[in-house]
mmCIF file of C-alpha atoms in Angstrom:
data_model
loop_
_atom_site.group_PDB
_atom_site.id
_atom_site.type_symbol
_atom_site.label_atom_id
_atom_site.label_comp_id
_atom_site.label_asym_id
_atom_site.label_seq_id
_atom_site.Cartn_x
_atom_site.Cartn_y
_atom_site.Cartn_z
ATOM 1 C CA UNK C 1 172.241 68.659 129.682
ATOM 2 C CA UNK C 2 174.534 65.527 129.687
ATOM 3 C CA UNK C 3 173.095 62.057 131.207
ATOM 4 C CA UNK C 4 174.577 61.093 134.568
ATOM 5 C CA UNK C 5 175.042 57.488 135.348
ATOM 6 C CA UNK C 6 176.040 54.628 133.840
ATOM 7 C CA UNK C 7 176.056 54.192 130.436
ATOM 8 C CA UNK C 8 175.558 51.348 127.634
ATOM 9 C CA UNK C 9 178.811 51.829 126.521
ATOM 10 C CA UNK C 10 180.828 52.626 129.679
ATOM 11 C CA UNK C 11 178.837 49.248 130.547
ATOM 12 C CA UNK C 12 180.397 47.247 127.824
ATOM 13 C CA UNK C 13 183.955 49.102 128.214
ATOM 14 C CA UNK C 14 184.210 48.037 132.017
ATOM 15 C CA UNK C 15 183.130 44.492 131.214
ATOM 16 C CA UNK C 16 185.495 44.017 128.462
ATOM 17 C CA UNK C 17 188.436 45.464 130.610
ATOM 18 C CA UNK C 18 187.429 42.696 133.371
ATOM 19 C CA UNK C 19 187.507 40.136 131.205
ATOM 20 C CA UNK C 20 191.059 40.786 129.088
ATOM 21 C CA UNK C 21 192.208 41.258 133.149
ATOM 22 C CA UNK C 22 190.611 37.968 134.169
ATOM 23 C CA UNK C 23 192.041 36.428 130.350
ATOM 24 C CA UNK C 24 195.068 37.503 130.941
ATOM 25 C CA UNK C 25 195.494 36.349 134.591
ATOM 26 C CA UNK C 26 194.953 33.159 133.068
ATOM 27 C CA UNK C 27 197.364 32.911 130.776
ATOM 28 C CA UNK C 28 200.069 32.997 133.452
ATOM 29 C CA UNK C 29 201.949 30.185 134.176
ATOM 30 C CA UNK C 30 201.953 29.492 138.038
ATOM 31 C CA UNK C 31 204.506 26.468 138.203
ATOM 32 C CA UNK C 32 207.304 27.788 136.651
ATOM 33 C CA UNK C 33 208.440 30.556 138.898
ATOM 34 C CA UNK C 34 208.098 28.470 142.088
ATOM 35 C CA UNK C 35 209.348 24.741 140.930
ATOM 36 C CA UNK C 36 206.361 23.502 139.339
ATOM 37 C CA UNK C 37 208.117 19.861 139.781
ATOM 38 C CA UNK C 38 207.714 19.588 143.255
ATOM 39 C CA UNK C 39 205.846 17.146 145.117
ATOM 40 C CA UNK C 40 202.899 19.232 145.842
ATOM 41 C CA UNK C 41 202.503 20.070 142.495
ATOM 42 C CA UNK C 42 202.745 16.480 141.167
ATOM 43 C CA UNK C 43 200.576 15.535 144.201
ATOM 44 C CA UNK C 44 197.628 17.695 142.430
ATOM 45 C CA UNK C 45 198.551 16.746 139.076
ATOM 46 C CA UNK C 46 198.175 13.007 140.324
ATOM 47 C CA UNK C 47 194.909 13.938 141.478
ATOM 48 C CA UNK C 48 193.578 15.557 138.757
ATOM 49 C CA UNK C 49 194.201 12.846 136.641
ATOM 50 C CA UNK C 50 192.619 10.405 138.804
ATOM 51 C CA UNK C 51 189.683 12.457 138.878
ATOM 52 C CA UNK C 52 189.197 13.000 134.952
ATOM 53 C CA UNK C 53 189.400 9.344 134.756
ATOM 54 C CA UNK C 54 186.766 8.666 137.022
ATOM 55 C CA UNK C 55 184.821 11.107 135.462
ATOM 56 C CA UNK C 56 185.481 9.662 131.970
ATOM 57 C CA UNK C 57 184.842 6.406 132.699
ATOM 58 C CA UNK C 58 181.561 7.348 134.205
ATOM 59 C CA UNK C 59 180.667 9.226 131.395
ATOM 60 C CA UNK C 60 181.398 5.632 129.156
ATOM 61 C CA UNK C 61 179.396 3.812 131.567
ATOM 62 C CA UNK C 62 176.393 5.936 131.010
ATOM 63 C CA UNK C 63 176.556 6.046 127.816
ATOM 64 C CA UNK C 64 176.730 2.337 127.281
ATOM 65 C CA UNK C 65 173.814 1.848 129.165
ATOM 66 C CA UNK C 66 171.972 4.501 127.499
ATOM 67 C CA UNK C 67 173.070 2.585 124.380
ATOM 68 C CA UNK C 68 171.643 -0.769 125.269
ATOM 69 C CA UNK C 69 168.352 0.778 126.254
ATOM 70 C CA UNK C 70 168.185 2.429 122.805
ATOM 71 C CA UNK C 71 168.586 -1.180 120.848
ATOM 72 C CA UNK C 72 165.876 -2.466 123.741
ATOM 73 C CA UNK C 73 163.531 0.111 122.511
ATOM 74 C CA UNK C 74 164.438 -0.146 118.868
ATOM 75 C CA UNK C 75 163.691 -4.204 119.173
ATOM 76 C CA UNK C 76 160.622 -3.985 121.584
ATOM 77 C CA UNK C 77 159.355 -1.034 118.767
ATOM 78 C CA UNK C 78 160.267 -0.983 115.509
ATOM 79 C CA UNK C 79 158.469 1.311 114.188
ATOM 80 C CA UNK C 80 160.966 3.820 116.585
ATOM 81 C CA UNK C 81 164.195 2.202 115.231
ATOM 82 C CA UNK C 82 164.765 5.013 112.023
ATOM 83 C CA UNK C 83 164.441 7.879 114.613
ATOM 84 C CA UNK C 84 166.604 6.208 116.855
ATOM 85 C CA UNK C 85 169.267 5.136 114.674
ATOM 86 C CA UNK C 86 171.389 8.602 113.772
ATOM 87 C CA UNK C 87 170.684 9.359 117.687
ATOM 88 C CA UNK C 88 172.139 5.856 118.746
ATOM 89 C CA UNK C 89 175.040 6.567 116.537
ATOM 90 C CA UNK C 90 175.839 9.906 118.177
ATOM 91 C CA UNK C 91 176.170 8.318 121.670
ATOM 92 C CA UNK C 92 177.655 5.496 120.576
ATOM 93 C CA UNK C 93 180.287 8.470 119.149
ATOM 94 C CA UNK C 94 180.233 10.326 122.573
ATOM 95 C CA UNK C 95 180.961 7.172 124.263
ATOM 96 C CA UNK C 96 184.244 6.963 121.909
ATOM 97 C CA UNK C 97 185.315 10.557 122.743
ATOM 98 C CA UNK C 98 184.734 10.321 126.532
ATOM 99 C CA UNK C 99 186.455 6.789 126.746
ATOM 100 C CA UNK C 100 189.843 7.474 128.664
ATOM 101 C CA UNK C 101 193.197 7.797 126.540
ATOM 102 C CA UNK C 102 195.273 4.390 126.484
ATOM 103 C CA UNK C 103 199.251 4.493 126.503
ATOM 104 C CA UNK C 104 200.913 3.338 124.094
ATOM 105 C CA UNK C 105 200.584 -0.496 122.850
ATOM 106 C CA UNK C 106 198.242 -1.236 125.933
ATOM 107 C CA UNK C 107 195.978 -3.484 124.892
ATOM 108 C CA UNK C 108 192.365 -1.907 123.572
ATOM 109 C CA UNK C 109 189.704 -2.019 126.195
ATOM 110 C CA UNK C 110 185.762 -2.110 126.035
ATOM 111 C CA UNK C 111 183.360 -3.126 123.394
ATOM 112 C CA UNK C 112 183.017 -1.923 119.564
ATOM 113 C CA UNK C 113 180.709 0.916 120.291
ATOM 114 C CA UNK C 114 180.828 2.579 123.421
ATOM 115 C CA UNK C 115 184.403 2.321 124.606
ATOM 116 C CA UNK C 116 183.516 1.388 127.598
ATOM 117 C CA UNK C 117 186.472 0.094 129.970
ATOM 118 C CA UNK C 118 186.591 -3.412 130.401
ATOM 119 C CA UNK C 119 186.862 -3.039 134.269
ATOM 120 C CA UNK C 120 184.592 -6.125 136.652
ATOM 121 C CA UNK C 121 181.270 -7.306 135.177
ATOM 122 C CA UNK C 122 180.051 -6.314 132.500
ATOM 123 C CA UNK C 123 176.798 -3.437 132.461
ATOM 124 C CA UNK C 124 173.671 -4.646 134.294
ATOM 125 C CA UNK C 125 171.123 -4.317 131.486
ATOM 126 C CA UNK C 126 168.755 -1.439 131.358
ATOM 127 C CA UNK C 127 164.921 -2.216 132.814
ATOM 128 C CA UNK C 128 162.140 -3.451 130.685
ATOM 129 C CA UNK C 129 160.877 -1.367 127.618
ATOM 130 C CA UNK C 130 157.491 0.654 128.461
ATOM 131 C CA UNK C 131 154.566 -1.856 125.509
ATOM 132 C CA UNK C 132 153.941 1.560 124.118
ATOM 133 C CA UNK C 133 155.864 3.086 121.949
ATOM 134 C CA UNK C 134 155.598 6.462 123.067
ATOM 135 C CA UNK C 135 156.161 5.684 126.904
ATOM 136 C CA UNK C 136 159.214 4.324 125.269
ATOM 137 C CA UNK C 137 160.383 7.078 123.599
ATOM 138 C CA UNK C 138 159.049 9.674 126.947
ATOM 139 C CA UNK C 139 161.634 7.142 129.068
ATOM 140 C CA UNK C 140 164.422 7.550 126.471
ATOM 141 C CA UNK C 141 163.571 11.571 126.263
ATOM 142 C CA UNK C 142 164.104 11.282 129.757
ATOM 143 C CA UNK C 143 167.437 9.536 130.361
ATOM 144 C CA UNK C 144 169.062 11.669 127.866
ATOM 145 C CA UNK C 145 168.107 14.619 130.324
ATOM 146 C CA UNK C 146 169.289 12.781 133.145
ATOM 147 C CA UNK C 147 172.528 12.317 131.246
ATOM 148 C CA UNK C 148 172.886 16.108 130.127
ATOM 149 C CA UNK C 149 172.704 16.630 133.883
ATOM 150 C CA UNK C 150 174.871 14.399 135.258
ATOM 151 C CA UNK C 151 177.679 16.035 132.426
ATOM 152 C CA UNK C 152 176.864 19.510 133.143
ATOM 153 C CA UNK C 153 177.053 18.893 136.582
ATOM 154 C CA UNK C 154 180.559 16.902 136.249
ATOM 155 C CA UNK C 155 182.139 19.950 134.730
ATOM 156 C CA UNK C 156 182.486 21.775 138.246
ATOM 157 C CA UNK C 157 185.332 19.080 138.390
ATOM 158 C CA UNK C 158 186.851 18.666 135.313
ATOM 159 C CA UNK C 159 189.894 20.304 133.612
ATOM 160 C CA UNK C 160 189.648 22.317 131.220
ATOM 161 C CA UNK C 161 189.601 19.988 128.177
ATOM 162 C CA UNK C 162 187.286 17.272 129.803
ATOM 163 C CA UNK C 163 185.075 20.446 130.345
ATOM 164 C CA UNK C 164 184.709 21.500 127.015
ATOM 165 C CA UNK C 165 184.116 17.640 125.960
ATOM 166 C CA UNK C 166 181.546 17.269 128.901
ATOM 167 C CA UNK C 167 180.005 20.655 127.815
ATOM 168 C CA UNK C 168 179.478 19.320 124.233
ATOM 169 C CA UNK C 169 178.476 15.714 125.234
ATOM 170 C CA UNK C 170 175.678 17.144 127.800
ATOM 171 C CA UNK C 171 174.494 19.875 124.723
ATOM 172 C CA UNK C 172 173.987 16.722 122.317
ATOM 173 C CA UNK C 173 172.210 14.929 124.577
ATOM 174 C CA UNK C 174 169.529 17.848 125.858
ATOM 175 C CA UNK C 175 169.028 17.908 121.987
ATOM 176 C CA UNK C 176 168.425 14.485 121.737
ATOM 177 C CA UNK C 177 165.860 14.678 124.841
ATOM 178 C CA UNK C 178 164.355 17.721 123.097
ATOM 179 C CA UNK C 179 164.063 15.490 119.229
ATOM 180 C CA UNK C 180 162.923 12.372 120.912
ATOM 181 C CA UNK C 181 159.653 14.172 122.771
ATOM 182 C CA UNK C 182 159.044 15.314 119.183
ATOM 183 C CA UNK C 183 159.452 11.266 117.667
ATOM 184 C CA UNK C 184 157.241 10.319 120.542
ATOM 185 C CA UNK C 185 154.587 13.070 120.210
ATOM 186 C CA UNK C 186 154.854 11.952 116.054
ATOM 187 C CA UNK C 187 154.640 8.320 116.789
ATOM 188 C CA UNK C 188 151.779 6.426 116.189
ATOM 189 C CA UNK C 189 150.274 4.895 119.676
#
């Protein structure tokens, strides 16, 4: 007697079908049959670009003051600075990738490692460092999770290449959260 129902593989072939539709819907361009110049459409694109900018320089923001509280930790404890360093260097990276594209000849902005934009004062110093070493580390652990939220929550709206950036940037730095609660559980009090 034959199985009624839905199967495993009817399963996958229906899925599969939705997404090549939903790929392919995609792949359409929208602005070319209706004027894609006009001033709605440039209106939007204005917008968007507005918005990713925001959103980058946010993101550089962040990460420079997630920067200077890593060197406050690494001075107040440095017995925490070799765990920190190749960590420090990856937002210090991050920072470089989210800073906002310049034109042409315009004149560089920010500092050496972050990127960060050179816009009013510059960033209000992180609070003091925790005396211990692992409270340190815990309040490091803990920023970088506030950061990994604040990215993944940024993506709802960002284009599509910001997006993927964000996506990246917030996956590094749940990682990071995840290795410093190890350094701090390995540290010595």
């Amino acid at each position: 007697m034959r199985r009624t129902g839905t199967t495993r593989r009817g399963a996958l072939t229906a899925t599969g079908a939705l997404a090549l539709g939903a790929v392919l819907t995609g792949c359409g361009s929208g602005g070319e049959e209706t004027g894609g110049g006009g001033p709605a459409h440039s209106g939007a694109r204005a917008a968007a670009e507005k918005t990713e900018r925001t959103l980058r320089e946010t993101a550089v923001r962040d990460g420079a003051l997630l920067l200077a509280r890593y060197d406050r930790v690494a001075e107040a404890h440095p017995v925490t600075a070799a765990g920190l360093a190749p960590l420090r260097a990856a937002v210090a990276e991050h920072g470089k990738a989210l800073a906002p594209p310049r034109a042409k000849g315009a004149p560089k902005k920010g500092g050496t490692d972050g990127g960060a934009p050179a816009k009013g004062a510059p960033f209000p110093a992180p609070g003091p460092v925790p005396a211990a070493p692992k409270a340190a580390l815990r309040e490091l652990a803990a920023a970088e999770r506030r950061r990994a939220d604040a990215h993944a929550e940024a993506l709802l709206t960002a284009g599509p290449e910001l997006a993927r950036l964000l996506a990246s940037v917030a996956a590094a730095a749940a990682a990071h959260a995840y290795l410093l609660t190890g350094l701090a559980e390995e540290t010595p009090a």
